[in-house]
PDB file of C-alpha atoms in Angstrom:
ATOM      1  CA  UNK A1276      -5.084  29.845  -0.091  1.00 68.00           C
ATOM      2  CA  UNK A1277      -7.237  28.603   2.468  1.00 78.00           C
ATOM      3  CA  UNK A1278     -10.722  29.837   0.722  1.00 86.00           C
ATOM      4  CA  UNK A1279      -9.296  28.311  -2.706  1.00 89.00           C
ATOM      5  CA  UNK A1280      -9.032  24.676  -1.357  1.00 88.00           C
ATOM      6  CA  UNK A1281     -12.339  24.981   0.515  1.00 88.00           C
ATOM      7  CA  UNK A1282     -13.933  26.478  -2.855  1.00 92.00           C
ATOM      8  CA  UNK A1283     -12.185  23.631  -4.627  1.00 95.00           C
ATOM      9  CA  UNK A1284     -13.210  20.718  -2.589  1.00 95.00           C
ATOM     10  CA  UNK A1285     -16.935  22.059  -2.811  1.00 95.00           C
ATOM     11  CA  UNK A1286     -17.004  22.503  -6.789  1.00 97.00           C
ATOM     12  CA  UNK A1287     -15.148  18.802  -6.848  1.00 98.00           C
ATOM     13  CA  UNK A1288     -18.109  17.284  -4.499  1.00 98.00           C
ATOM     14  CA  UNK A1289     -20.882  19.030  -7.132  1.00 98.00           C
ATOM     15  CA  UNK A1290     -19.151  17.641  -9.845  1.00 98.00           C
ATOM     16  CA  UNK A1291     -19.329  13.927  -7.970  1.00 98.00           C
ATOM     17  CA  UNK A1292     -22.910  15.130  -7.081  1.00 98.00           C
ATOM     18  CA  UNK A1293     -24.250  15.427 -10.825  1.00 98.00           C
ATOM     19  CA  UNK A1294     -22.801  11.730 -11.698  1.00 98.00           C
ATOM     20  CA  UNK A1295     -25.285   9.314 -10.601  1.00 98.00           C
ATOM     21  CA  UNK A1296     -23.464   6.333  -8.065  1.00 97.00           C
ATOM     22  CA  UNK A1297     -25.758   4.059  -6.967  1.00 97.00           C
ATOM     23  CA  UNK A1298     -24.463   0.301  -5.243  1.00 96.00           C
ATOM     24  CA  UNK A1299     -23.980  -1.979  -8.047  1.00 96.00           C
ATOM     25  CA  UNK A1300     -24.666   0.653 -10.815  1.00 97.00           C
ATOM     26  CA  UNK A1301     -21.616   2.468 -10.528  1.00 98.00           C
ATOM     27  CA  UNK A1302     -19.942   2.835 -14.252  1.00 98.00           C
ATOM     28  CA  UNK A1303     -20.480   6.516 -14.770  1.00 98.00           C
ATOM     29  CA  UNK A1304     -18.776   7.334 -11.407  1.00 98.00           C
ATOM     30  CA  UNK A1305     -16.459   5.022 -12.644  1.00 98.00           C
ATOM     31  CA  UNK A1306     -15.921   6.647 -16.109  1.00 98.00           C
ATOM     32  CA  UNK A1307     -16.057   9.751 -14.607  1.00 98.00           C
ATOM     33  CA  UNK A1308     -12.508   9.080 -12.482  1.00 98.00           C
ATOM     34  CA  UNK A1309     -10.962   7.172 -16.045  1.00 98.00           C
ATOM     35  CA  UNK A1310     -11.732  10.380 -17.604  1.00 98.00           C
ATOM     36  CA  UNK A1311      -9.901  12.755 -15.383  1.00 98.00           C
ATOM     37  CA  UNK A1312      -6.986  10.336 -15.326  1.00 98.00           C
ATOM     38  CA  UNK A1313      -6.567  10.615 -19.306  1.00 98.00           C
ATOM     39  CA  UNK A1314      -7.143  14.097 -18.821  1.00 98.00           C
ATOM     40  CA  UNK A1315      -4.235  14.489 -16.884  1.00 98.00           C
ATOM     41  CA  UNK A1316      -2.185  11.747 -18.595  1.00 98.00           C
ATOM     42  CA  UNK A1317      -2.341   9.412 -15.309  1.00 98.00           C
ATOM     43  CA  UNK A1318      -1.893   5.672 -15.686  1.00 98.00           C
ATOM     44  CA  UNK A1319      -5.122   4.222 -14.729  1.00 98.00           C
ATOM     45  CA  UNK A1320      -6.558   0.459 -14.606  1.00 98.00           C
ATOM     46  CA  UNK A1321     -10.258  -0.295 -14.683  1.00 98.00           C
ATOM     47  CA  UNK A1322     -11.483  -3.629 -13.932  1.00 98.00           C
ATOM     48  CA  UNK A1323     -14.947  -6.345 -15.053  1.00 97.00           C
ATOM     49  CA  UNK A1324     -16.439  -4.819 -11.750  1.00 97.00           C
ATOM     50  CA  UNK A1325     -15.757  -0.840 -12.094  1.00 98.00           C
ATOM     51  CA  UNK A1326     -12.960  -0.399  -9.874  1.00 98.00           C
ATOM     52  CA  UNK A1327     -10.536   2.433 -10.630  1.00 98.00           C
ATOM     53  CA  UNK A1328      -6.822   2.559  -9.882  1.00 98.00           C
ATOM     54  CA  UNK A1329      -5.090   6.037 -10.521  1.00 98.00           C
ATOM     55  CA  UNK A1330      -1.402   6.444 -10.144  1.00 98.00           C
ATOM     56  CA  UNK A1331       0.202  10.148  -9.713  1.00 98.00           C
ATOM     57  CA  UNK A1332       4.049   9.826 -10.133  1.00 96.00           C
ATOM     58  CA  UNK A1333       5.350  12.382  -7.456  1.00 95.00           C
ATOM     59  CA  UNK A1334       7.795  14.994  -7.135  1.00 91.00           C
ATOM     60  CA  UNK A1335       9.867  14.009  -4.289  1.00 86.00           C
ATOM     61  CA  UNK A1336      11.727  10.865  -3.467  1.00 82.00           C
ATOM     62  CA  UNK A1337       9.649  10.193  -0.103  1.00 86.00           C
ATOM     63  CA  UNK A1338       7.575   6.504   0.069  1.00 91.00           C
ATOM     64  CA  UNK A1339       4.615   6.365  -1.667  1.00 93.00           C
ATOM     65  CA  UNK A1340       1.183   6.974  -0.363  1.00 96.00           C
ATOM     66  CA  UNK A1341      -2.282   5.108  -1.568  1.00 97.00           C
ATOM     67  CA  UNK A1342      -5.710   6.471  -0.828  1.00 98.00           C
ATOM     68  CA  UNK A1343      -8.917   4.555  -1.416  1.00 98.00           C
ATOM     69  CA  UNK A1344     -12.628   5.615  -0.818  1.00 98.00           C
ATOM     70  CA  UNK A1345     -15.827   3.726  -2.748  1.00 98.00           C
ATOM     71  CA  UNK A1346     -18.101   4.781  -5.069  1.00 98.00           C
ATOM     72  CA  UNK A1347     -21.026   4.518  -4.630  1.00 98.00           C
ATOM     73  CA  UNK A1348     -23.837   6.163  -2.099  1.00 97.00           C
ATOM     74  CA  UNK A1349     -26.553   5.079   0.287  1.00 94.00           C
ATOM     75  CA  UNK A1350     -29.545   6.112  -2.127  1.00 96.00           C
ATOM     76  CA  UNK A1351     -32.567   7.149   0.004  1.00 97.00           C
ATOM     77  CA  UNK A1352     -34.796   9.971  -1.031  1.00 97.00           C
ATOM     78  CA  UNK A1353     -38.804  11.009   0.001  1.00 97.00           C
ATOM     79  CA  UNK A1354     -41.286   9.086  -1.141  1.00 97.00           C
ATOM     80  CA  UNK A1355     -42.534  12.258  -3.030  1.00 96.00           C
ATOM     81  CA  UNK A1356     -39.650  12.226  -4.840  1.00 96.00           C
ATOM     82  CA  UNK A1357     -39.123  11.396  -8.789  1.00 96.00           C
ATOM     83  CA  UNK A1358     -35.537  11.082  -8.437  1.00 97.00           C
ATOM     84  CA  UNK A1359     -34.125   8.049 -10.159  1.00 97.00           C
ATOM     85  CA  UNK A1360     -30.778   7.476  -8.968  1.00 97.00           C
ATOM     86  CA  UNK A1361     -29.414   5.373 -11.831  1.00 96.00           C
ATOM     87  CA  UNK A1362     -29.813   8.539 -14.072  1.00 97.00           C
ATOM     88  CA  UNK A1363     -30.083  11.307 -11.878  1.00 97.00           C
ATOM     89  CA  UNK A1364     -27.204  13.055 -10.176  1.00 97.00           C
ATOM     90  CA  UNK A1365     -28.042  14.817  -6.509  1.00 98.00           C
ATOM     91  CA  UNK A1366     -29.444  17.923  -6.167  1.00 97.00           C
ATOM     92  CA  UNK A1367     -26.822  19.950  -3.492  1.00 98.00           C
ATOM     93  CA  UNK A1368     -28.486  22.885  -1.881  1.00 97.00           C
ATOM     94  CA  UNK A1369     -25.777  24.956  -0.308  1.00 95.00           C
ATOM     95  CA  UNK A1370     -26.955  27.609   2.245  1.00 94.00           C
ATOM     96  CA  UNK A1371     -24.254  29.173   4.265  1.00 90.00           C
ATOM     97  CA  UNK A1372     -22.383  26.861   5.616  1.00 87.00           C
ATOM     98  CA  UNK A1373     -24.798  23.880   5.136  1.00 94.00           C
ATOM     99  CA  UNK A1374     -24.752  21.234   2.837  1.00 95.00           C
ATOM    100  CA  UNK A1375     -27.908  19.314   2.108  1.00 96.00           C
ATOM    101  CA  UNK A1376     -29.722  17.528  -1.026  1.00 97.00           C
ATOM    102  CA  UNK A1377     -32.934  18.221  -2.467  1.00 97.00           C
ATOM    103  CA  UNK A1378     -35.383  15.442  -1.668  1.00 97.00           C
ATOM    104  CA  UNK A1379     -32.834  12.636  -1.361  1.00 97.00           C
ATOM    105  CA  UNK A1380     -29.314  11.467   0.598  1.00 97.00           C
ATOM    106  CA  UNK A1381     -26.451  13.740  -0.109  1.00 97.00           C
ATOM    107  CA  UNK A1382     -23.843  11.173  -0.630  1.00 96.00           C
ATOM    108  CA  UNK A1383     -21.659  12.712   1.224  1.00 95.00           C
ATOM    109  CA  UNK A1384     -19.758   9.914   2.994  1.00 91.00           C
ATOM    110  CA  UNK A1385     -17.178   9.127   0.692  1.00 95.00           C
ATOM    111  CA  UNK A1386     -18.271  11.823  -1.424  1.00 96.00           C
ATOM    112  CA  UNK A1387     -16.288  14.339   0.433  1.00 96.00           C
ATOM    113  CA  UNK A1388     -13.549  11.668   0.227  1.00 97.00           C
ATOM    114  CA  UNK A1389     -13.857  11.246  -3.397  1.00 98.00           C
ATOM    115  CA  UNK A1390     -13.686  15.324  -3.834  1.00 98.00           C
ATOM    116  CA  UNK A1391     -11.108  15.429  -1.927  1.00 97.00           C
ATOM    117  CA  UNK A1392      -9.084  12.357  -3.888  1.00 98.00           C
ATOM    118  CA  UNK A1393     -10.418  14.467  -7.336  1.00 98.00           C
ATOM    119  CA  UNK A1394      -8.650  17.539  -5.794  1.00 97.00           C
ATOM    120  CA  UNK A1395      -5.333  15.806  -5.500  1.00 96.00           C
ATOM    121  CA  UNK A1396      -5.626  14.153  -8.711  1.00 97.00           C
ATOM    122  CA  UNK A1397      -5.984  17.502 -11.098  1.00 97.00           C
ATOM    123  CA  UNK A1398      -3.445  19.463  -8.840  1.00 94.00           C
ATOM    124  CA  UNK A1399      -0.234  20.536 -10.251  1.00 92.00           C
ATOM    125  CA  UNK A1400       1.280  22.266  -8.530  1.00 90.00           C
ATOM    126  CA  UNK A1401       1.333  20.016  -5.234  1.00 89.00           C
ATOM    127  CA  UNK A1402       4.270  18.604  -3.747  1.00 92.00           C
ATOM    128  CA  UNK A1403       3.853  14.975  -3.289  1.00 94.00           C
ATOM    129  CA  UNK A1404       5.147  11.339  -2.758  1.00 96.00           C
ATOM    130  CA  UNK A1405       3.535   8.846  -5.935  1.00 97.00           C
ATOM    131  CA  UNK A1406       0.397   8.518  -5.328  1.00 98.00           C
ATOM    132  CA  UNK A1407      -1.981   5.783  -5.713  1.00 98.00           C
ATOM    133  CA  UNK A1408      -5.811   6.102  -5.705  1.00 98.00           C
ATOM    134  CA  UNK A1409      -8.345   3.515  -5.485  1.00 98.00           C
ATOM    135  CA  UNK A1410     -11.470   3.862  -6.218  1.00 98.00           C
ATOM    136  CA  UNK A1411     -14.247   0.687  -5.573  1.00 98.00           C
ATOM    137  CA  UNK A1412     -17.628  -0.678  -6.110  1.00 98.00           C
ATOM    138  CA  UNK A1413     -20.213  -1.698  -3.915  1.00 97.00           C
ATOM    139  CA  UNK A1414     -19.142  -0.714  -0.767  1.00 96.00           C
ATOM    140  CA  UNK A1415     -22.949  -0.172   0.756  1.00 95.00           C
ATOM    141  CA  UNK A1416     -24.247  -3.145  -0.035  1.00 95.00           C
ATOM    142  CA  UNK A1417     -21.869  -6.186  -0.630  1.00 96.00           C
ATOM    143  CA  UNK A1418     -18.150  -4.822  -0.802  1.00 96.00           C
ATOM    144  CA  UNK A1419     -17.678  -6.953  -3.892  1.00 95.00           C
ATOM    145  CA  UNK A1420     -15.268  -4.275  -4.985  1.00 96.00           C
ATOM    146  CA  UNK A1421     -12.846  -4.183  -1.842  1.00 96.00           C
ATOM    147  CA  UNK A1422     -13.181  -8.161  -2.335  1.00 97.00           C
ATOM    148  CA  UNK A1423     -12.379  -8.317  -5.501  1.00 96.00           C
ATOM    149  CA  UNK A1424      -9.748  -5.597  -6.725  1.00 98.00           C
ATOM    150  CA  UNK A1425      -6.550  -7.486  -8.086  1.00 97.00           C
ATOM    151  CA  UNK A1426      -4.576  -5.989  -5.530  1.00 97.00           C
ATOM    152  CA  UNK A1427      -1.553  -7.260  -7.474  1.00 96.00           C
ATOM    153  CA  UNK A1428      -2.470  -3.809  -9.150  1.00 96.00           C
ATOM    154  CA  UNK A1429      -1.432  -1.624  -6.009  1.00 95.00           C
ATOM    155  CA  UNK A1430       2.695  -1.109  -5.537  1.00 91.00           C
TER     156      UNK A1430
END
């Protein structure tokens, strides 16, 4: 069970990995968590600045939990490097038990957290409290989305 939700979580990160998420550019991330919500017949609001709200209905009658994480990634790569990070998802290179990206940042603050969030959204057989996930914009650079997400949204 174990080796499942490790191999999970790492095939959730590469699927973050290949969707480009760069500060202030991040609609396809965005899309990308709309898309696994209608997949799975979640409720989900988007808003004018790409913020994603997920809710889970649970399976038990304990309170409800909400998890957030952002977006986007710190976007650094060698100055070699053709990689153009509004189009181009990261490159993960997985050797052993390390995780790196070919010529540029990994992504992986917040992209772990946004595996793991992915994880817990397509799971079905989980037992759970409602769940609410948000998802924001902008984070590295300005917060804009953490400032404004109509938290009126949230229960």
């Amino acid at each position: 069970m174990e080796n499942e939700i490790r191999n999970q979580l790492i095939n959730n990160f590469l699927r973050i990995s290949k969707v480009p998420r760069e500060s202030g550019h991040e609609e396809k991330i965005a899309d990308f968590f709309v898309n696994v919500a209608k997949e799975n017949r979640l409720y989900y609001f988007k808003d004018e600045n790409n913020n994603v709200l997920i809710k889970k209905k649970g399976n038990n009658s304990t309170n409800s939990i909400a998890l957030q994480a952002h977006l986007d990634m710190v976007c650094v790569k060698r100055k070699e490097s053709h990689h153009n990070f509004l189009e181009d998802g990261v490159e993960v290179i997985i050797d052993g038990d390390k995780v790196n990206a070919k010529d540029t940042s990994l992504g992986a603050d917040q992209g772990v957290g946004l595996a793991m969030m992915l994880t817990l959204l397509e799971d079905k057989n989980i037992n759970h409290p409602d769940l609410e996930f948000l998802f924001t914009t902008e984070e590295e650079t300005t917060f804009n989305g953490a400032v404004t997400f109509p938290y009126s949204q949230v229960d």
